[in-house]
Amino acid sequence: MTILHKNTIQGYLRAGLAAMTVCCTACSERPDRYIEEVDPPSGPELRLSPVFTRVAGDCFEIGDKVGVFMFYPEADDGETDGGGDGPYIDNKEFTCRSGSGGGLVWDCGETLRWKDASTPADFICYHPYSGDAAGKDVLQCRVMSSQSSSKALSDSDILWGSRSRVSPTSEYVELMASHRTGQVIIELVPGKGYDNESLLAAVEGIVLKGAVCSAVLDLRTGELSAAEAESEDIVPFREGLTCRALIPPQIIDTFTICVSVAGMDRSLATSVEIVPGCRAHCTITVNKVSDGMNIGIDGWTDADGDFGGILN
């Protein structure tokens, strides 16, 4: 799907900033002479769905922030549909808040309107919000190296979504955002000498080594790729004996899972490809030992597969 046609976001901004229309002209940096030449928007109020959704049944939470772009693309005859050369809404920050009746709403702090009542528009949204995205084709971003809290895990969930040719409406516009990172899920299960309770007490920590946390998000296409950067240690989010971490798409030749069990550091190393929107499962059976280490593990598989091993 081509939203931006032949021009890039950056090119749009250079060529058409003077024609860019926003609802809150007091926030615009354009000279007054431009404000006088632009008619105020005459379309209905623009409202984004109270629950833009993520794929795989995940939900946004109060406090999450997304960036939204709105464009009036070229018509089929090659002419712009009256929206100028710039984005109509350029990286507007929306915050997920609690609304009336206990539901969730997206709030940008001002009233936005469609340009008019008839011209369709294109939308792009992404998460988490960054002020650096304004006027750019790509965004430098990253997952957190410490994802041990639910907020850090959520802030590491890089999302992108788009919708084309949306007709002006007073109803809510629904956008769907997809996960652009991959997810690693590690399940620790008790082996010889452990049950769930004793293993839970024995596991002191887990660290993932070998992944690059910095990434580049193409705002036009939603493609996310790992940046050319040094790898970092990642502390995953842990619930009981289940650990989760979000990682930018990349091929990791040496991916090491380090588990501290009863005062002993035990690890296994393998190679893995992190695929956007996919979950890679790793089941590790932990046997109780007094010293030494014996680790076996199957290979990484697709999102619906599993690999595991035994810690002796």
Short mmCIF file of C-alpha atoms in Angstrom, two decimals:
data_model
loop_
_atom_site.label_atom_id
_atom_site.label_comp_id
_atom_site.label_asym_id
_atom_site.label_seq_id
_atom_site.Cartn_x
_atom_site.Cartn_y
_atom_site.Cartn_z
CA MET A 1 0.00 0.00 0.00
CA THR A 2 1.45 3.35 -1.02
CA ILE A 3 0.32 6.20 1.15
CA LEU A 4 2.86 8.89 0.39
CA HIS A 5 2.97 8.32 -3.39
CA LYS A 6 6.07 9.75 -5.06
CA ASN A 7 6.94 12.25 -2.37
CA THR A 8 8.48 11.50 0.97
CA ILE A 9 7.34 13.00 4.26
CA GLN A 10 10.49 15.09 4.33
CA GLY A 11 9.91 16.33 0.81
CA TYR A 12 6.32 17.15 1.69
CA LEU A 13 7.48 19.36 4.55
CA ARG A 14 10.07 21.25 2.47
CA ALA A 15 7.69 21.89 -0.39
CA GLY A 16 4.42 22.53 1.38
CA LEU A 17 4.84 23.83 4.92
CA ALA A 18 3.17 27.10 3.95
CA ALA A 19 0.03 25.23 2.88
CA MET A 20 -0.15 22.97 5.92
CA THR A 21 -3.44 23.36 7.81
CA VAL A 22 -3.80 22.51 11.50
CA CYS A 23 -6.76 23.05 13.74
CA CYS A 24 -4.96 24.99 16.46
CA THR A 25 -3.41 27.84 14.45
CA ALA A 26 -2.09 29.40 17.64
CA CYS A 27 0.37 26.50 17.83
CA SER A 28 1.57 27.02 14.23
CA GLU A 29 4.94 28.52 13.52
CA ARG A 30 3.86 29.92 10.14
CA PRO A 31 3.98 33.70 9.64
CA ASP A 32 0.66 35.56 10.03
CA ARG A 33 0.44 36.21 6.29
CA TYR A 34 0.07 32.48 5.69
CA ILE A 35 -2.54 32.09 8.40
CA GLU A 36 -4.62 34.81 6.75
CA GLU A 37 -4.51 33.04 3.36
CA VAL A 38 -5.65 29.61 4.63
CA ASP A 39 -9.35 28.99 5.17
CA PRO A 40 -10.22 27.31 8.47
CA PRO A 41 -11.14 23.63 8.17
CA SER A 42 -14.81 23.11 7.41
CA GLY A 43 -15.05 19.36 7.90
CA PRO A 44 -16.42 17.42 10.86
CA GLU A 45 -14.44 16.95 14.06
CA LEU A 46 -11.72 14.32 13.67
CA ARG A 47 -11.99 11.64 16.34
CA LEU A 48 -9.75 8.62 16.62
CA SER A 49 -11.21 5.38 17.90
CA PRO A 50 -11.24 5.22 21.72
CA VAL A 51 -9.41 1.91 21.38
CA PHE A 52 -7.03 1.78 18.50
CA THR A 53 -6.07 -1.88 18.67
CA ARG A 54 -2.90 -3.87 18.53
CA VAL A 55 -2.71 -7.22 16.83
CA ALA A 56 -2.73 -10.48 18.80
CA GLY A 57 -5.31 -9.22 21.28
CA ASP A 58 -3.01 -6.80 23.09
CA CYS A 59 -4.48 -3.53 24.35
CA PHE A 60 -3.15 -0.04 24.86
CA GLU A 61 -2.97 1.19 28.44
CA ILE A 62 -3.56 4.52 30.15
CA GLY A 63 -0.53 6.75 29.60
CA ASP A 64 0.56 5.19 26.29
CA LYS A 65 1.46 7.82 23.68
CA VAL A 66 1.23 7.45 19.91
CA GLY A 67 2.18 9.70 17.00
CA VAL A 68 -0.30 10.30 14.18
CA PHE A 69 0.17 11.65 10.65
CA MET A 70 -2.73 12.62 8.39
CA PHE A 71 -2.28 13.25 4.66
CA TYR A 72 -4.41 14.36 1.77
CA PRO A 73 -2.84 12.31 -1.03
CA GLU A 74 -2.71 12.95 -4.74
CA ALA A 75 -5.91 12.31 -6.67
CA ASP A 76 -6.02 9.82 -9.54
CA ASP A 77 -5.41 12.66 -12.00
CA GLY A 78 -2.11 13.45 -10.30
CA GLU A 79 -3.37 16.55 -8.55
CA THR A 80 -3.43 16.91 -4.79
CA ASP A 81 -6.90 16.65 -3.27
CA GLY A 82 -6.81 20.20 -2.01
CA GLY A 83 -4.57 19.48 0.94
CA GLY A 84 -1.35 21.14 -0.14
CA ASP A 85 2.02 19.41 -0.29
CA GLY A 86 2.50 18.96 3.44
CA PRO A 87 0.97 16.58 5.95
CA TYR A 88 -2.29 17.96 7.27
CA ILE A 89 -1.43 16.59 10.72
CA ASP A 90 2.30 16.14 11.34
CA ASN A 91 3.29 13.76 14.17
CA LYS A 92 0.50 14.82 16.50
CA GLU A 93 0.91 13.29 19.97
CA PHE A 94 -2.11 11.40 21.30
CA THR A 95 -2.25 10.08 24.87
CA CYS A 96 -4.40 7.20 26.04
CA ARG A 97 -6.56 8.40 28.91
CA SER A 98 -9.52 7.24 30.95
CA GLY A 99 -12.77 8.59 29.51
CA SER A 100 -16.29 8.92 30.79
CA GLY A 101 -17.82 5.64 31.81
CA GLY A 102 -14.40 4.12 32.48
CA GLY A 103 -13.52 3.61 28.83
CA LEU A 104 -10.29 4.64 27.11
CA VAL A 105 -9.97 7.66 24.85
CA TRP A 106 -7.18 9.20 22.78
CA ASP A 107 -6.53 12.83 23.66
CA CYS A 108 -4.28 15.30 21.82
CA GLY A 109 -5.22 18.33 23.90
CA GLU A 110 -7.12 20.16 21.15
CA THR A 111 -10.00 19.80 18.71
CA LEU A 112 -8.95 18.59 15.26
CA ARG A 113 -11.11 18.73 12.14
CA TRP A 114 -11.09 17.23 8.69
CA LYS A 115 -10.11 19.71 6.00
CA ASP A 116 -13.60 19.55 4.54
CA ALA A 117 -16.61 17.26 4.44
CA SER A 118 -15.75 15.35 1.26
CA THR A 119 -12.02 14.77 0.72
CA PRO A 120 -10.65 11.38 1.88
CA ALA A 121 -7.38 11.24 3.84
CA ASP A 122 -4.62 8.77 4.69
CA PHE A 123 -3.38 8.03 8.20
CA ILE A 124 -0.16 6.69 9.75
CA CYS A 125 0.27 5.95 13.45
CA TYR A 126 3.18 4.58 15.48
CA HIS A 127 4.15 3.81 19.09
CA PRO A 128 5.88 4.90 21.24
CA TYR A 129 5.63 8.61 20.41
CA SER A 130 8.77 10.59 19.62
CA GLY A 131 9.00 14.30 18.91
CA ASP A 132 11.87 13.52 16.54
CA ALA A 133 9.49 11.95 13.99
CA ALA A 134 8.11 15.25 12.70
CA GLY A 135 9.12 15.85 9.09
CA LYS A 136 11.07 12.60 8.75
CA ASP A 137 10.90 9.45 6.68
CA VAL A 138 12.63 7.28 9.28
CA LEU A 139 12.76 7.34 13.06
CA GLN A 140 15.67 6.26 15.22
CA CYS A 141 14.20 4.27 18.11
CA ARG A 142 15.05 1.44 20.49
CA VAL A 143 13.73 -1.19 22.85
CA MET A 144 14.66 -0.88 26.52
CA SER A 145 17.66 -2.85 27.70
CA SER A 146 15.87 -3.37 31.02
CA GLN A 147 12.35 -4.60 30.33
CA SER A 148 11.80 -5.87 33.84
CA SER A 149 8.78 -3.62 34.53
CA SER A 150 5.47 -3.69 32.67
CA LYS A 151 5.98 -0.05 31.60
CA ALA A 152 9.44 -0.77 30.21
CA LEU A 153 8.05 -3.73 28.30
CA SER A 154 5.20 -1.61 26.91
CA ASP A 155 7.60 1.19 25.94
CA SER A 156 9.64 -1.38 24.01
CA ASP A 157 6.63 -2.43 21.92
CA ILE A 158 7.31 -0.61 18.65
CA LEU A 159 4.06 -0.45 16.68
CA TRP A 160 3.04 0.94 13.30
CA GLY A 161 -0.22 1.13 11.42
CA SER A 162 -1.81 2.88 8.46
CA ARG A 163 -5.15 3.37 6.76
CA SER A 164 -5.83 4.85 3.31
CA ARG A 165 -8.62 6.82 1.70
CA VAL A 166 -10.72 7.36 4.81
CA SER A 167 -13.78 9.49 4.04
CA PRO A 168 -14.55 12.38 6.39
CA THR A 169 -16.88 11.31 9.15
CA SER A 170 -18.10 12.48 12.53
CA GLU A 171 -17.74 8.89 13.73
CA TYR A 172 -14.55 7.49 15.21
CA VAL A 173 -11.72 6.54 12.82
CA GLU A 174 -10.32 3.14 13.74
CA LEU A 175 -6.63 2.42 13.23
CA MET A 176 -4.95 -0.95 13.67
CA ALA A 177 -1.31 -1.01 14.81
CA SER A 178 0.89 -4.08 14.34
CA HIS A 179 3.91 -5.23 16.33
CA ARG A 180 7.13 -4.44 14.48
CA THR A 181 9.44 -6.07 17.04
CA GLY A 182 9.75 -9.80 17.64
CA GLN A 183 9.12 -11.35 21.04
CA VAL A 184 11.11 -13.99 22.89
CA ILE A 185 9.23 -16.01 25.52
CA ILE A 186 11.29 -18.15 27.88
CA GLU A 187 9.56 -20.76 30.05
CA LEU A 188 11.54 -22.25 32.93
CA VAL A 189 10.13 -25.60 34.05
CA PRO A 190 11.23 -27.77 36.99
CA GLY A 191 13.33 -30.83 36.30
CA LYS A 192 15.01 -33.28 38.66
CA GLY A 193 15.16 -31.98 42.22
CA TYR A 194 12.73 -29.08 41.69
CA ASP A 195 9.04 -28.43 41.77
CA ASN A 196 7.42 -25.16 40.69
CA GLU A 197 7.69 -23.57 44.12
CA SER A 198 11.31 -24.51 44.80
CA LEU A 199 12.43 -23.54 41.29
CA LEU A 200 10.69 -20.20 41.58
CA ALA A 201 12.61 -19.56 44.80
CA ALA A 202 15.91 -20.70 43.26
CA VAL A 203 15.83 -18.54 40.10
CA GLU A 204 17.52 -15.26 40.97
CA GLY A 205 17.68 -13.59 37.58
CA ILE A 206 17.87 -13.95 33.82
CA VAL A 207 19.74 -11.92 31.21
CA LEU A 208 19.68 -12.18 27.40
CA LYS A 209 22.93 -11.39 25.59
CA GLY A 210 23.76 -10.70 21.95
CA ALA A 211 20.83 -8.60 20.71
CA VAL A 212 20.96 -5.04 19.38
CA CYS A 213 18.42 -2.78 21.09
CA SER A 214 18.67 0.25 18.76
CA ALA A 215 16.45 0.22 15.67
CA VAL A 216 15.28 2.23 12.66
CA LEU A 217 11.56 2.54 11.84
CA ASP A 218 10.55 3.46 8.28
CA LEU A 219 7.53 5.69 8.87
CA ARG A 220 6.33 5.24 5.29
CA THR A 221 6.22 1.44 5.25
CA GLY A 222 6.37 0.40 8.90
CA GLU A 223 9.51 -1.67 8.36
CA LEU A 224 11.63 -1.95 11.51
CA SER A 225 15.23 -3.11 11.42
CA ALA A 226 18.03 -3.30 13.96
CA ALA A 227 20.52 -0.44 13.78
CA GLU A 228 24.22 -0.91 13.23
CA ALA A 229 25.13 -0.78 16.91
CA GLU A 230 26.70 -2.80 19.68
CA SER A 231 24.66 -5.54 21.31
CA GLU A 232 23.34 -4.97 24.82
CA ASP A 233 22.31 -7.14 27.73
CA ILE A 234 18.51 -7.35 28.00
CA VAL A 235 16.73 -8.03 31.28
CA PRO A 236 13.34 -9.52 30.34
CA PHE A 237 9.99 -9.00 32.02
CA ARG A 238 9.41 -11.87 34.42
CA GLU A 239 6.15 -13.30 35.72
CA GLY A 240 6.86 -16.34 37.85
CA LEU A 241 8.86 -18.73 35.67
CA THR A 242 7.90 -17.04 32.39
CA CYS A 243 10.13 -14.32 30.91
CA ARG A 244 9.39 -12.09 27.93
CA ALA A 245 11.48 -9.63 25.93
CA LEU A 246 10.83 -7.52 22.82
CA ILE A 247 13.70 -7.33 20.32
CA PRO A 248 14.07 -5.53 16.95
CA PRO A 249 14.16 -7.84 13.90
CA GLN A 250 17.68 -9.21 13.39
CA ILE A 251 19.69 -12.37 12.97
CA ILE A 252 21.71 -13.10 16.11
CA ASP A 253 24.57 -15.50 15.55
CA THR A 254 25.27 -15.90 19.26
CA PHE A 255 22.23 -15.44 21.45
CA THR A 256 23.00 -16.34 25.06
CA ILE A 257 20.44 -16.95 27.79
CA CYS A 258 22.04 -16.53 31.20
CA VAL A 259 20.10 -17.80 34.20
CA SER A 260 21.22 -17.40 37.80
CA VAL A 261 19.92 -20.42 39.76
CA ALA A 262 20.64 -20.92 43.47
CA GLY A 263 23.78 -18.80 43.32
CA MET A 264 25.11 -20.43 40.14
CA ASP A 265 25.30 -18.67 36.76
CA ARG A 266 24.24 -21.09 34.04
CA SER A 267 23.89 -20.24 30.37
CA LEU A 268 23.18 -21.59 26.93
CA ALA A 269 24.09 -20.09 23.57
CA THR A 270 22.40 -20.51 20.20
CA SER A 271 21.62 -18.55 17.04
CA VAL A 272 18.23 -17.06 16.30
CA GLU A 273 16.38 -14.88 13.81
CA ILE A 274 14.02 -12.34 15.35
CA VAL A 275 11.00 -11.87 13.07
CA PRO A 276 8.61 -8.89 13.36
CA GLY A 277 5.27 -9.70 14.92
CA CYS A 278 6.32 -13.26 15.81
CA ARG A 279 6.84 -14.94 19.17
CA ALA A 280 9.74 -17.36 19.56
CA HIS A 281 9.24 -19.81 22.43
CA CYS A 282 12.03 -21.28 24.50
CA THR A 283 11.24 -23.91 27.13
CA ILE A 284 14.14 -24.70 29.48
CA THR A 285 13.99 -27.58 31.96
CA VAL A 286 16.11 -26.85 35.03
CA ASN A 287 17.62 -29.77 36.96
CA LYS A 288 19.04 -29.28 40.43
CA VAL A 289 22.81 -29.68 40.62
CA SER A 290 25.47 -28.95 43.19
CA ASP A 291 28.10 -27.86 40.69
CA GLY A 292 28.84 -27.98 37.01
CA MET A 293 26.43 -27.50 34.19
CA ASN A 294 24.86 -29.58 31.47
CA ILE A 295 22.59 -27.80 29.01
CA GLY A 296 20.73 -29.15 26.01
CA ILE A 297 18.44 -27.16 23.77
CA ASP A 298 16.44 -27.62 20.57
CA GLY A 299 16.64 -25.10 17.74
CA TRP A 300 14.60 -21.92 17.33
CA THR A 301 11.42 -22.41 15.33
CA ASP A 302 8.63 -20.33 13.86
CA ALA A 303 6.26 -18.29 16.00
CA ASP A 304 3.97 -21.24 16.69
CA GLY A 305 6.83 -23.57 17.62
CA ASP A 306 8.90 -24.17 20.72
CA PHE A 307 12.45 -25.00 21.59
CA GLY A 308 13.75 -26.02 24.96
CA GLY A 309 16.35 -27.88 26.90
CA ILE A 310 17.56 -29.09 30.26
CA LEU A 311 19.72 -27.39 32.86
CA ASN A 312 21.56 -30.11 34.86
#
